[in-house]
Backbone as a ProteinNet text record, in pm:
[ID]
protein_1_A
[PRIMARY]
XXXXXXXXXXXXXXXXXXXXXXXXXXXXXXXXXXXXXXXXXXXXXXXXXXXXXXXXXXXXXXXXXXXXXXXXXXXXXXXXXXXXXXXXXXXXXXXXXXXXXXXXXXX
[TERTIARY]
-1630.2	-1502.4	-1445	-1357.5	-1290.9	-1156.5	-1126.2	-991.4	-830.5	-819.2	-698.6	-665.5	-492.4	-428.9	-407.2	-472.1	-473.5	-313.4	-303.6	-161.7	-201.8	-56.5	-45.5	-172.4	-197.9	-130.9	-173	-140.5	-147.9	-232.3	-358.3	-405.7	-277.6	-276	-173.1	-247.7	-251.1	-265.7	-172.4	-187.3	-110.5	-115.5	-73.4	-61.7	-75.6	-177	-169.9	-74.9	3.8	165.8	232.6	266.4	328.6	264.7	121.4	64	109.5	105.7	114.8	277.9	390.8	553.7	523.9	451.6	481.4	471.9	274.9	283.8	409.7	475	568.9	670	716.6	811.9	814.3	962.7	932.8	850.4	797.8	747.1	817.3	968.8	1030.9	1063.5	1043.2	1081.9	941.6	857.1	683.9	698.5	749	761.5	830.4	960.8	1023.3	986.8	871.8	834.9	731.1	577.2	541.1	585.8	713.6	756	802.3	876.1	871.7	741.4	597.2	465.6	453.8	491.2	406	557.7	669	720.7	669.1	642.9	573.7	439.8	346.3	225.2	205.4	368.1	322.8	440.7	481.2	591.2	510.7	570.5	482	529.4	630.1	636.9	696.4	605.1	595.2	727.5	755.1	876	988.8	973.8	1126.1	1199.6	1136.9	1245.3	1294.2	1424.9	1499.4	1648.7	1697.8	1847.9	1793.6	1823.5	1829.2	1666.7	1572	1434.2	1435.1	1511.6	1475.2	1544.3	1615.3	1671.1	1552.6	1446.5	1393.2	1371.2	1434.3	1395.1	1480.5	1468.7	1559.9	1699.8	1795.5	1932.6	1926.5	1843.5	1866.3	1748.5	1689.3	1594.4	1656.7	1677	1623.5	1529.9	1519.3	1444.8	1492.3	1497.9	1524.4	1459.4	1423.9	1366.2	1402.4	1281	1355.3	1439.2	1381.3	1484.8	1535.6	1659.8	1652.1	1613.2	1568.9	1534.2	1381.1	1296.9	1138.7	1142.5	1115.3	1181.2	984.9	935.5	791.5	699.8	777	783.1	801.4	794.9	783.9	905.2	919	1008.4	1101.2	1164.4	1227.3	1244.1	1235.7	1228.8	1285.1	1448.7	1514.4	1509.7	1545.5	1464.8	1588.8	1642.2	1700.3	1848.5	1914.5	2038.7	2042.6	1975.3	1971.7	1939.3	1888	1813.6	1715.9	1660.4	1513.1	1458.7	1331.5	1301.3	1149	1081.2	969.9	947	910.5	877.6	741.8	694.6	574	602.4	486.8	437.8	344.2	329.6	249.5	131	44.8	-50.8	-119.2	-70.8	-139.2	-228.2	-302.9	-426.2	-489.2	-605.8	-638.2	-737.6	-836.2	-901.6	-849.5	-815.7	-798.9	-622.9	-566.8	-435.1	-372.6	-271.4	-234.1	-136.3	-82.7	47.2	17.9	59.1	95.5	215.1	213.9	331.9	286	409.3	422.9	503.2	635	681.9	770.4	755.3	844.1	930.2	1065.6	1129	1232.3	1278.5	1385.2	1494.5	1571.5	1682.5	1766.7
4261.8	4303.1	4409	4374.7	4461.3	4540.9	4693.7	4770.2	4752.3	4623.7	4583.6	4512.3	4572.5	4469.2	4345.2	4315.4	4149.1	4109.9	3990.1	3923.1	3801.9	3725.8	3602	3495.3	3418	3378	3457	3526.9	3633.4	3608.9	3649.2	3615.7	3649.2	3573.2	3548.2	3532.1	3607	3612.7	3582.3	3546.5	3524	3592.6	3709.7	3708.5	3583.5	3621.4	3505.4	3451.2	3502.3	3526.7	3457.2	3461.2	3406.1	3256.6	3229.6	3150	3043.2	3068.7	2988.2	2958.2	3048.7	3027.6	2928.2	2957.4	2818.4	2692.8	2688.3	2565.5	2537.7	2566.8	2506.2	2488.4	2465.7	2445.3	2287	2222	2066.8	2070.3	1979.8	1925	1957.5	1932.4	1966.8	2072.5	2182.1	2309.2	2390.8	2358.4	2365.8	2344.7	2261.3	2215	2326.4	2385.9	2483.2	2625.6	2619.9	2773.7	2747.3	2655.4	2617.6	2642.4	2620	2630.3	2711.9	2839.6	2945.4	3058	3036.9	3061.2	3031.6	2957.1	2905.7	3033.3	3007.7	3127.1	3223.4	3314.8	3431.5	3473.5	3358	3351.4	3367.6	3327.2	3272.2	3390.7	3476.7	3601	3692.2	3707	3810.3	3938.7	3995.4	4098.8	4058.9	4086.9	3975.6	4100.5	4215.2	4280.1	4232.9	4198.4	4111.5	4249.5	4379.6	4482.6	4444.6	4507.4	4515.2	4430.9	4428.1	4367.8	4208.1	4099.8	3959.8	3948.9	3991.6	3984.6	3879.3	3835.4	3657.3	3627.8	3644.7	3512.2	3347	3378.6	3255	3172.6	3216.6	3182.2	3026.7	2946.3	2846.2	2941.8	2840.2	2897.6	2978.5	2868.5	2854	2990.4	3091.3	3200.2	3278.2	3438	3546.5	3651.9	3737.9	3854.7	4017.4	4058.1	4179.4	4299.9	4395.7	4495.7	4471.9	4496.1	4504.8	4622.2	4753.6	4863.5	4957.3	4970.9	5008.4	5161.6	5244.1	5317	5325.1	5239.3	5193.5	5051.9	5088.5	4978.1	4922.7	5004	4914.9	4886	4919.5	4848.5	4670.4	4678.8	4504.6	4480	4309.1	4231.1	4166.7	4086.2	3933.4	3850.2	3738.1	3627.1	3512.8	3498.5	3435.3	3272.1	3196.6	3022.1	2902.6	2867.5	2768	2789	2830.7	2909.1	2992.9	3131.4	3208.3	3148.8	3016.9	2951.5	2987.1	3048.3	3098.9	3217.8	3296.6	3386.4	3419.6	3486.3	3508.6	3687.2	3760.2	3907.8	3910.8	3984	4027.8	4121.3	4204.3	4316.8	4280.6	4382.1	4318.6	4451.8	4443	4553	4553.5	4635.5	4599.2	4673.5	4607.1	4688.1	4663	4727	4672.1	4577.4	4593.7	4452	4413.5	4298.5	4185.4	4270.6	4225	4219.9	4144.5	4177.3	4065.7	4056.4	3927.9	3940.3	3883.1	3973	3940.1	3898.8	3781.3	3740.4	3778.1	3848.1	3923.4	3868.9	3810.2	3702.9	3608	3453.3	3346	3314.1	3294	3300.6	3130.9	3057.3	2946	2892.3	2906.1	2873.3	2713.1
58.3	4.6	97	104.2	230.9	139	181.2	101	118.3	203.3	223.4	99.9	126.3	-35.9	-8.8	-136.8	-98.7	-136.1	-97.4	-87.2	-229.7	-217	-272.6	-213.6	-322.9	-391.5	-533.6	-627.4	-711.8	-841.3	-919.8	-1021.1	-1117	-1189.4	-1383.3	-1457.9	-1542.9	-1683.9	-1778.3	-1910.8	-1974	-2180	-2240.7	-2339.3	-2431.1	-2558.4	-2597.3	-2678.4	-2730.6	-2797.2	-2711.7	-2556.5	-2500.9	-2431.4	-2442.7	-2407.2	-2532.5	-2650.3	-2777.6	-2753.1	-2688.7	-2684.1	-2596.8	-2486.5	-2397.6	-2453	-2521.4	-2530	-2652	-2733.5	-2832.1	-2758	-2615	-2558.8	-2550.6	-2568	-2499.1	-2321.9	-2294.2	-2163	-2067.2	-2078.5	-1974.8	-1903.5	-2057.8	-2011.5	-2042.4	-2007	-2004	-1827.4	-1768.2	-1612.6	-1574.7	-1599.1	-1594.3	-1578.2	-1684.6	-1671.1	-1553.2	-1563.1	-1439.4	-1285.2	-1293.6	-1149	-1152	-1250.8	-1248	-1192	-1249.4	-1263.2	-1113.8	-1070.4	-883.4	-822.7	-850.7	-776.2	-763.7	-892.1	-895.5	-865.5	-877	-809.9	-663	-565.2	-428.3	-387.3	-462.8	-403.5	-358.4	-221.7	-133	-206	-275.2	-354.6	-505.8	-598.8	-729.9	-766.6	-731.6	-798.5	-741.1	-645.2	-572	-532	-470.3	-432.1	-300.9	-323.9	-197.4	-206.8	-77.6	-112.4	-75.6	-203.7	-108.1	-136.9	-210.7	-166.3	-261.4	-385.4	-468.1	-329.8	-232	-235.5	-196.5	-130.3	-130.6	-285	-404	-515.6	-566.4	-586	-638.4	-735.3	-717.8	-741.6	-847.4	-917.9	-1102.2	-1157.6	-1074.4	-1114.1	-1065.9	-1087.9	-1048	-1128.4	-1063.7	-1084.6	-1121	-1224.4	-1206.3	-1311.9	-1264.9	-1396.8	-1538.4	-1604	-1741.1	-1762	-1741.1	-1727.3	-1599.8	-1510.1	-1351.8	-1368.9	-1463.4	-1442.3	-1432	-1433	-1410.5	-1292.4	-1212.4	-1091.7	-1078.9	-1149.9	-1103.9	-1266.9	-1316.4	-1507.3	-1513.8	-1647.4	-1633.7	-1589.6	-1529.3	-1458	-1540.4	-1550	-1576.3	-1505	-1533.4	-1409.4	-1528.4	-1499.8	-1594.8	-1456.1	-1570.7	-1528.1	-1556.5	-1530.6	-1604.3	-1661.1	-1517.1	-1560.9	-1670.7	-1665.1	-1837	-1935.6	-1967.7	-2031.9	-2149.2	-1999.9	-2007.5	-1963.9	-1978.9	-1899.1	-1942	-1822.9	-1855.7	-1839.7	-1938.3	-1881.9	-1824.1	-1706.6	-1673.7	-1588.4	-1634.5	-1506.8	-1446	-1301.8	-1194.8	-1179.1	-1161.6	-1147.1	-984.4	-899.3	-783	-758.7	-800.3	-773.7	-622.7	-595.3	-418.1	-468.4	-512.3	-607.3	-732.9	-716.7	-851.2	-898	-805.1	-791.4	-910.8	-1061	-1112.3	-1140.9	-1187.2	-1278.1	-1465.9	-1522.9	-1629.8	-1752.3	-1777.6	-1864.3	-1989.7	-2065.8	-2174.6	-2262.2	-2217.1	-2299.6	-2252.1	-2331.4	-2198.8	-2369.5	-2322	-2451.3	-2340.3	-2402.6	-2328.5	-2517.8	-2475.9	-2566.4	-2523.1
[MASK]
+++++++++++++++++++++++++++++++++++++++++++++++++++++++++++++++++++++++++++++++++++++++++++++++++++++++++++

């Protein structure tokens, strides 16, 4: 084990509150959050800071604090033209780096 921070691709966890929202989602939008989940898994910075830092994100996501006065507090990562969204915070730790979803809500 070496003290460098590890990178992507990022351990997720999942609340089980929000694990039970997913599965009651239709299939389609179960695929939705999924490919939401591989974005945030494979983001070289799971907070997305900076100017332009979603932009590699598909159209239909971005990213932004839940509150701008906690810029390293939990996230949002809305899915599906405002649709949808998933909250998680990211814990970077130097071992066992994670992200956690707290709640995936889709309307």
């Amino acid at each position: 084990m070496t003290d460098e921070f590890l990178g992507p691709p990022w351990q997720m966890d999942w609340r089980l509150d929000a694990l039970a929202d997913r599965a009651a989602l239709p299939e389609s939008v179960r695929e939705m959050v999924d490919e939401a989940r591989a974005e945030l898994v494979t983001a070289k910075d799971p907070f997305f800071r900076g100017i332009d830092a979603d932009a590699d994100l598909p159209k239909t996501m971005y990213v932004e604090p839940v509150r701008s006065t906690d810029p390293k507090g939990p996230h949002i990562l809305f899915f599906d033209n405002h649709r949808g969204w998933l909250v998680y915070t990211f814990v970077p730790r130097v071992e066992d780096p994670q992200i956690t979803v707290e709640e995936v809500f889709w309307q």
